[in-house]
Short mmCIF file of C-alpha atoms in Angstrom, two decimals:
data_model
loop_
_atom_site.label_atom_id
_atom_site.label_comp_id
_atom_site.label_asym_id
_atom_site.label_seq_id
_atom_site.Cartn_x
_atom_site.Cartn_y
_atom_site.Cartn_z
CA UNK A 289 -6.88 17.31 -22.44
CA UNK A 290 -8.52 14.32 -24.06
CA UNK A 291 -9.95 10.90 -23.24
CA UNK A 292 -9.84 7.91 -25.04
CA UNK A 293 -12.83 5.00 -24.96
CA UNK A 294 -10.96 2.86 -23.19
CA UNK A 295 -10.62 5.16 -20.25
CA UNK A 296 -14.11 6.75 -20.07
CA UNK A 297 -15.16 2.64 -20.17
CA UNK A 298 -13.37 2.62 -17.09
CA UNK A 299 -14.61 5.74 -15.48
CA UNK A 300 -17.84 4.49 -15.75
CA UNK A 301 -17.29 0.96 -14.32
CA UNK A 302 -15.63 2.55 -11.45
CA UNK A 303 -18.35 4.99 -11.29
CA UNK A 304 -21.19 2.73 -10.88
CA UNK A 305 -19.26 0.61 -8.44
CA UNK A 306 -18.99 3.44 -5.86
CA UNK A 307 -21.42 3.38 -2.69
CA UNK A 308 -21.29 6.86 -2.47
CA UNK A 309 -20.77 8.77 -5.48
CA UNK A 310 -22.90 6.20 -7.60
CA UNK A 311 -26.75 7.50 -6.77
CA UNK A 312 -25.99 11.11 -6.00
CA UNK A 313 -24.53 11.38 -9.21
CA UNK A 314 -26.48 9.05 -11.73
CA UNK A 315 -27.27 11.38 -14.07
CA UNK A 316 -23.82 12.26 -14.91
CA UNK A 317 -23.26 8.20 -15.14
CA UNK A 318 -26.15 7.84 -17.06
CA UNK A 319 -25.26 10.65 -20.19
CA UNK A 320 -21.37 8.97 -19.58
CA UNK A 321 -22.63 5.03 -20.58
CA UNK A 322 -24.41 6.79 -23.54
CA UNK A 323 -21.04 8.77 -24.73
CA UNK A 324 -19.28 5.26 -24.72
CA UNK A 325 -21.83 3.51 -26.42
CA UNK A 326 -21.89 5.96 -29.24
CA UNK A 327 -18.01 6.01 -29.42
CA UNK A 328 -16.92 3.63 -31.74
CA UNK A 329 -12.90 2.21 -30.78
CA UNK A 330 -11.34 1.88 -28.16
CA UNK A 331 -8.44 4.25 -29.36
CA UNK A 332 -11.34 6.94 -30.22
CA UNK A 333 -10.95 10.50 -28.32
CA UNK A 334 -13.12 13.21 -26.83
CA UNK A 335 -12.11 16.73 -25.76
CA UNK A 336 -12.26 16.09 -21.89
CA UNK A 337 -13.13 19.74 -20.67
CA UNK A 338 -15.89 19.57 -23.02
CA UNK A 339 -17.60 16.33 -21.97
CA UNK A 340 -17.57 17.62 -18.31
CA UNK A 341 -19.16 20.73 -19.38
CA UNK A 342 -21.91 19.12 -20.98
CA UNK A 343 -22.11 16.67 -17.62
CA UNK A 344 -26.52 17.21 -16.56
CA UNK A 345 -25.14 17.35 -13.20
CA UNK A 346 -22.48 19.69 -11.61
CA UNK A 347 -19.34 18.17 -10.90
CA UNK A 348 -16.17 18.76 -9.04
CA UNK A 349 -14.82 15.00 -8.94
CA UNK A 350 -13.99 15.20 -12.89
CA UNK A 351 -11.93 18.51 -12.19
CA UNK A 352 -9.45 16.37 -9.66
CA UNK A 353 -8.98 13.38 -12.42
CA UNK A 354 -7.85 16.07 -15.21
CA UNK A 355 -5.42 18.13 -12.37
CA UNK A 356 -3.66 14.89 -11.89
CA UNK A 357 -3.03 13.66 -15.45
CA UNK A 358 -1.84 17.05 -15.46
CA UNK A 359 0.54 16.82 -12.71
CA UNK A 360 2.22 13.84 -14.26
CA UNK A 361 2.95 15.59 -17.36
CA UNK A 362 -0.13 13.57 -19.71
CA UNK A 363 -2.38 16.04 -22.44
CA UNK A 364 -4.58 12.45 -22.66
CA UNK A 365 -6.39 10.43 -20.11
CA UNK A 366 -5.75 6.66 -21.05
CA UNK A 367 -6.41 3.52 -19.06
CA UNK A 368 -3.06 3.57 -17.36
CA UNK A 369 -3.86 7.26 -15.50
CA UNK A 370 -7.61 5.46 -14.61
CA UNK A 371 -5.83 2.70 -12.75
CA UNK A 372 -3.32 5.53 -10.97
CA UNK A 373 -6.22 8.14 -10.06
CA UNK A 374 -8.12 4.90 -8.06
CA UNK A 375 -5.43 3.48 -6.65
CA UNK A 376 -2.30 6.00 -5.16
CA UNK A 377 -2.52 8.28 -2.44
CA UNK A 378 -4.31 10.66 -4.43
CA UNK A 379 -7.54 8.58 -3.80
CA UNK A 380 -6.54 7.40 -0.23
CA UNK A 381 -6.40 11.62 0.66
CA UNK A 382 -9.54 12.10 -1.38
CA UNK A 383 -11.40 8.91 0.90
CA UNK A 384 -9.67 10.26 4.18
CA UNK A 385 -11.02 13.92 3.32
CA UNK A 386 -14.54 11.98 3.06
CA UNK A 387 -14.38 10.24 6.46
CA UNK A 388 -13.16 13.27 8.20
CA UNK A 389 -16.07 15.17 6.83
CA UNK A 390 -18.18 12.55 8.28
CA UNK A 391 -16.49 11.82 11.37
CA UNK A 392 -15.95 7.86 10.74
CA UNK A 393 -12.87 7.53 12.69
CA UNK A 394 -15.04 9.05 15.66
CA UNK A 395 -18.11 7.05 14.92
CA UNK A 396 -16.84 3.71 13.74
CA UNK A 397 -13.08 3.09 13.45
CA UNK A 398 -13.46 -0.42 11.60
CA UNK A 399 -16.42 0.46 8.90
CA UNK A 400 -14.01 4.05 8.29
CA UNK A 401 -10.74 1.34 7.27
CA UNK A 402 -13.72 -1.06 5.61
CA UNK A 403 -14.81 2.50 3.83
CA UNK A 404 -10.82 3.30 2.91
CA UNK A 405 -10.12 -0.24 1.36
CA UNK A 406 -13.08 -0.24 -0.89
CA UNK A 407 -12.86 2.72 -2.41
CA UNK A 408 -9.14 2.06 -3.89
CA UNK A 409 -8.97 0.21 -6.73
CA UNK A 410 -7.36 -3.44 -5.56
CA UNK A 411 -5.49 -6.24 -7.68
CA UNK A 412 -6.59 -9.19 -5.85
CA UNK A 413 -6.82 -13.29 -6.58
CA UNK A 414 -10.31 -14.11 -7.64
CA UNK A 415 -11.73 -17.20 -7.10
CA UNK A 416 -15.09 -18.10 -8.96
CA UNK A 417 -17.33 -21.35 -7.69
CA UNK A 418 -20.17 -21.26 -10.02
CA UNK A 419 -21.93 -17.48 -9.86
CA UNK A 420 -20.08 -16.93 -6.13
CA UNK A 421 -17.07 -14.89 -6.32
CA UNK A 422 -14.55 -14.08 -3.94
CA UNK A 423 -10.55 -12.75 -3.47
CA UNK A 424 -7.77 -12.10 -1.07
CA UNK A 425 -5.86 -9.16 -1.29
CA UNK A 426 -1.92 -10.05 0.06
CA UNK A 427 0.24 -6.93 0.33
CA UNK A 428 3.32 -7.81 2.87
CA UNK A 429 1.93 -8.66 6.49
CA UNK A 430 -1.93 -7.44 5.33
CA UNK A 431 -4.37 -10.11 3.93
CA UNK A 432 -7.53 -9.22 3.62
CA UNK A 433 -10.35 -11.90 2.94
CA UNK A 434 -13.08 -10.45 0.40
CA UNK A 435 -15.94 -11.88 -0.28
CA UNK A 436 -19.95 -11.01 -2.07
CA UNK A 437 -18.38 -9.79 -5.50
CA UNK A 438 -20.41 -9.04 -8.47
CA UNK A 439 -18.51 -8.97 -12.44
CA UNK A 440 -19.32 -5.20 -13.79
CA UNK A 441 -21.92 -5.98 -16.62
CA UNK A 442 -19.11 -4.49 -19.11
CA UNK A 443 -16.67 -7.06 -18.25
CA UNK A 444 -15.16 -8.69 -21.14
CA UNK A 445 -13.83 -11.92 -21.06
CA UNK A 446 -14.89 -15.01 -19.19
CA UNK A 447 -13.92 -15.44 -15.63
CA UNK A 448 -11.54 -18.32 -14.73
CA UNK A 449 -12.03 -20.58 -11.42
CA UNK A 450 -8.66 -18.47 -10.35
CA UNK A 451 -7.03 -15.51 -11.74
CA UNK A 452 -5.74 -11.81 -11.14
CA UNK A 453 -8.25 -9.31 -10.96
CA UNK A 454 -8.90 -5.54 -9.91
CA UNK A 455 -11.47 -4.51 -7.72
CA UNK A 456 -13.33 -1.79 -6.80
CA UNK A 457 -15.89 -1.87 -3.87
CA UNK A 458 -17.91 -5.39 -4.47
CA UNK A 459 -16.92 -4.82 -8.65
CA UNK A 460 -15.06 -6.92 -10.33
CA UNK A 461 -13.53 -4.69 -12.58
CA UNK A 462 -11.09 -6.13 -14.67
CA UNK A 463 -9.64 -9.76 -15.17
CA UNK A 464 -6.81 -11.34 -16.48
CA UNK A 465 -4.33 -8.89 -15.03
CA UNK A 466 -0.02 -9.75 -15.35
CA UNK A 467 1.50 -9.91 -12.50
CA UNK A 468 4.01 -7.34 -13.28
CA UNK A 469 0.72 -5.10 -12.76
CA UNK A 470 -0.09 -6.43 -9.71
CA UNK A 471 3.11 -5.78 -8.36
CA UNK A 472 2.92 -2.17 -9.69
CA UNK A 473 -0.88 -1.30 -8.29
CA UNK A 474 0.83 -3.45 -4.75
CA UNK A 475 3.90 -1.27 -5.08
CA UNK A 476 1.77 1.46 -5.34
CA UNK A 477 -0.27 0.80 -2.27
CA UNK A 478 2.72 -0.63 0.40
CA UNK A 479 3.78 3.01 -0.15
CA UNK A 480 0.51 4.39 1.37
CA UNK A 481 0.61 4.42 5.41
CA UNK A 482 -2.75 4.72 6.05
CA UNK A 483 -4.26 2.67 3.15
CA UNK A 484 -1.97 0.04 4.70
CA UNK A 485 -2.96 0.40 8.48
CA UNK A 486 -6.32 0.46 7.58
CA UNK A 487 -6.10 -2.50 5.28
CA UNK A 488 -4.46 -4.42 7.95
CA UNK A 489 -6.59 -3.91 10.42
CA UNK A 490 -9.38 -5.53 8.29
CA UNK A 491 -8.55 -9.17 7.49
CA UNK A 492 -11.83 -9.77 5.91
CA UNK A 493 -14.99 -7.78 4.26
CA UNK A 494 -18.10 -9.37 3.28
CA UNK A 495 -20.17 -7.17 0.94
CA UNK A 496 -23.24 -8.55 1.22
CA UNK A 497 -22.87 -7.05 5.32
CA UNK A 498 -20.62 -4.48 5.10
CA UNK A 499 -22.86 -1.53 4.41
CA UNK A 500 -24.99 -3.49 1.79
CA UNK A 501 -22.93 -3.01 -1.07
CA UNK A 502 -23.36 -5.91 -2.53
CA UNK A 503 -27.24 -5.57 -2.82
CA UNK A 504 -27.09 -1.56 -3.70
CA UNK A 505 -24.65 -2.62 -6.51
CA UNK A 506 -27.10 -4.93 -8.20
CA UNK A 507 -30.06 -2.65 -7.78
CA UNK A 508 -28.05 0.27 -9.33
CA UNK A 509 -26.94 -1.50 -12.23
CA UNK A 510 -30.52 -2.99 -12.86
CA UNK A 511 -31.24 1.17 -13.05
CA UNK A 512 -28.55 1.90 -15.42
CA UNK A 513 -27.55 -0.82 -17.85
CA UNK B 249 -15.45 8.97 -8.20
CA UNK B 250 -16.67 9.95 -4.35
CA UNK B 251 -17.66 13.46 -3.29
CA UNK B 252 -15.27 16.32 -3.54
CA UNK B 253 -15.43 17.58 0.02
CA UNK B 254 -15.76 21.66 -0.03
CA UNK B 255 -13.40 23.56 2.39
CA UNK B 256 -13.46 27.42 3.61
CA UNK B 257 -10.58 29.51 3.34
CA UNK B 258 -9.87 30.68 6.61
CA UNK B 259 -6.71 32.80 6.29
CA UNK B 260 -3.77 33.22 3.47
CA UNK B 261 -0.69 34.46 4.69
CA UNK B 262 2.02 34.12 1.90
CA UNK B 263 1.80 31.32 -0.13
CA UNK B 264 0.11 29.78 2.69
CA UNK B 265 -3.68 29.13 2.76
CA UNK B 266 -5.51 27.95 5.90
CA UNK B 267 -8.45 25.86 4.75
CA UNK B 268 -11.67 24.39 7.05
CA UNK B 269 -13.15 21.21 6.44
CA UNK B 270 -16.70 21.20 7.25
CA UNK B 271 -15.90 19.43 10.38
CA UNK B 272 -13.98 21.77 11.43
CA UNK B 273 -10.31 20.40 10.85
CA UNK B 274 -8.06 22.50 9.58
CA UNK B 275 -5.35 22.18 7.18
CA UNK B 276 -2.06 24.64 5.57
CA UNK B 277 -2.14 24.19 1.70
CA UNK B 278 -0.30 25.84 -1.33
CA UNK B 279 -2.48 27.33 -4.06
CA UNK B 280 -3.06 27.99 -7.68
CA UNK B 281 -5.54 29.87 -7.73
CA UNK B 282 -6.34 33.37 -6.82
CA UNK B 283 -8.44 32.66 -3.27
CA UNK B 284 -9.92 35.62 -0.63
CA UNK B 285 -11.17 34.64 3.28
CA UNK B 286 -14.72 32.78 3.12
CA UNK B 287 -14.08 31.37 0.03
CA UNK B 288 -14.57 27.57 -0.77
CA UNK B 289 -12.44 26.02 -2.55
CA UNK B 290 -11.66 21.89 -4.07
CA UNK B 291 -7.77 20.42 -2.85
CA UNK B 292 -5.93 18.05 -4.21
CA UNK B 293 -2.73 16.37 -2.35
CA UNK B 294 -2.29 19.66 -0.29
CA UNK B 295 -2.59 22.07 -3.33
CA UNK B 296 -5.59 24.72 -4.14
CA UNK B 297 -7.32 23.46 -7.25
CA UNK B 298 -10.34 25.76 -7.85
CA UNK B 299 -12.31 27.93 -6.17
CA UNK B 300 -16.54 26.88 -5.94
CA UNK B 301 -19.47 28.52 -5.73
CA UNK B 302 -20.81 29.03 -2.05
CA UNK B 303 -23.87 27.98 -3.10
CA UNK B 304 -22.62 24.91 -4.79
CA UNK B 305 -20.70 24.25 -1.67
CA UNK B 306 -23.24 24.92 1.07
CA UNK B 307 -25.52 21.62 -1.16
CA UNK B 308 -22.60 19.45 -0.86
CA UNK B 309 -21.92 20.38 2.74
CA UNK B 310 -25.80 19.71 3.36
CA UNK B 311 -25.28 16.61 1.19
CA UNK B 312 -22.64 15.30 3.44
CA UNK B 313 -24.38 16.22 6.71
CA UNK B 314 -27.60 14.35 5.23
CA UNK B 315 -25.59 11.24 4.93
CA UNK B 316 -24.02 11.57 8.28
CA UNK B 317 -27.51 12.49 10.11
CA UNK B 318 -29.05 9.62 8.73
CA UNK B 319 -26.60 7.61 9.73
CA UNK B 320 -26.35 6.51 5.80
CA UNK B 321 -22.86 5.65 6.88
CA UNK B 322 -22.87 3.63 10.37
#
């Protein structure tokens, strides 16, 4: 199995917009951003069972992303099988494993859907008013209101005053998505039950309240890059 | 990229392992690899994937209960 640039880029991004993988892991993050720096295209590849191995930290999370490029057939871990990993059922399960470890549902039914919605990767309208940022994510009947986003610091491109974006948590991840990939990462998502439910149940998530993401984000980055 | 979560095998009958999440809830999953009683083990959409370390699994277990003790998580 091997990765290209391009995809470790956006394991990284997606890394170090997680609220709970990001610190406990930031070792791992850190060696990653210095693998991409010294990598040189985006086309360029690594061997991927070898980059985990020489991970500081130990780590199970990078097993599940190579077991399910493997399921759908791929020897190589592009951008495409990024997007998939964060955004199908597969992460939904791994998230709903997570919050009945912790007893959410039990403890707080609405931050456990807030905690499901952010962790999948989302294709949302952006809307940028100076340095403020803020989307809504329309799927069907569910429209969630999302606001207190932050661009990843390895964004490229400048952000429009309206566009198509993915999100992860309060991470702007990627802009100037089609809309035939919206509809695909949408597709994707109306086929999830409980991603849905809990989505719909939302109808809007602030992160600079909703379990100070927005605030964590900036100090992590300031740590890292 | 969250936490894995660790489960316990609990019982294999078949092709049919009974795995414990630290919670307590349990769920029936197919595996591919080779798994005894009171091992832990990482899933993946209802499939075995590997088998971990106890130790390695008792820290994230702790690591989880941390995070729910402190109420990390409201």
């Amino acid at each position: 199995m091997i990765i290209n640039k391009g995809a470790l880029e956006k394991l990284v991004i997606l890394n170090t917009s997680c609220r709970v993988f990001g610190e406990k892991k930031a070792d791992n993050t850190r060696y990653l951003i210095d693998v991409v720096k010294r990598m040189e295209n985006s086309q360029e590849t690594l061997d991927y069972a070898e980059l985990v191995r020489n991970l500081p930290q130990k780590s199970f999370t990078y097993k599940a992303l190579e077991v399910f490029a493997r399921m759908r057939g791929w020897e190589k871990i592009h951008s495409g099988i990024i997007h998939s990993f964060f955004s199908e059922q597969e992460h939904v399960d791994f998230t709903l494993d997570q919050i009945a470890a912790q007893e959410l549902r039990k403890r707080n039914p609405k931050f456990a859907d807030k905690f499901l919605f952010s962790h999948l990767l989302v294709p949302v309208t952006l809307y940028r008013d100076g340095e403020e940022f803020r989307a809504s994510y329309v799927n069907g009947k569910v429209h969630v209101a999302i606001n207190g986003l932050l661009p990843h610091p390895w964004l490229k491109g400048d952000i429009p005053k309206k566009g198509v974006a993915l999100i992860h948590f309060a991470t702007i991840v990627e802009i100037g998505i089609s809309n035939q990939t919206r509809r695909l990462f949408k597709d994707r998502q109306a086929k999830s039950k409980e991603f849905m439910e809990a989505a719909g149940a939302i109808k809007e998530i602030d992160y600079r309240s909703f379990w100070n993401v927005h605030e964590w984000t900036k100090d992590f980055w300031k740590c890292l890059f | 990229m969250c936490l894995t979560i660790p489960k316990k095998v609990i019982s294999i009958n078949g092709g049919v392992v009974i795995v414990e999440n630290p919670n307590g809830d349990r769920q029936e999953m197919k595996t591919i690899v080779e798994l005894k009683p009171g091992d832990f083990c990482l899933t993946q959409q209802n499939v075995v994937i590997d088998k971990m370390d106890k130790s390695d699994a008792q820290d994230l277990i702790k690591e989880i209960r941390r995070i729910k003790e402190k109420e990390e998580i409201l």
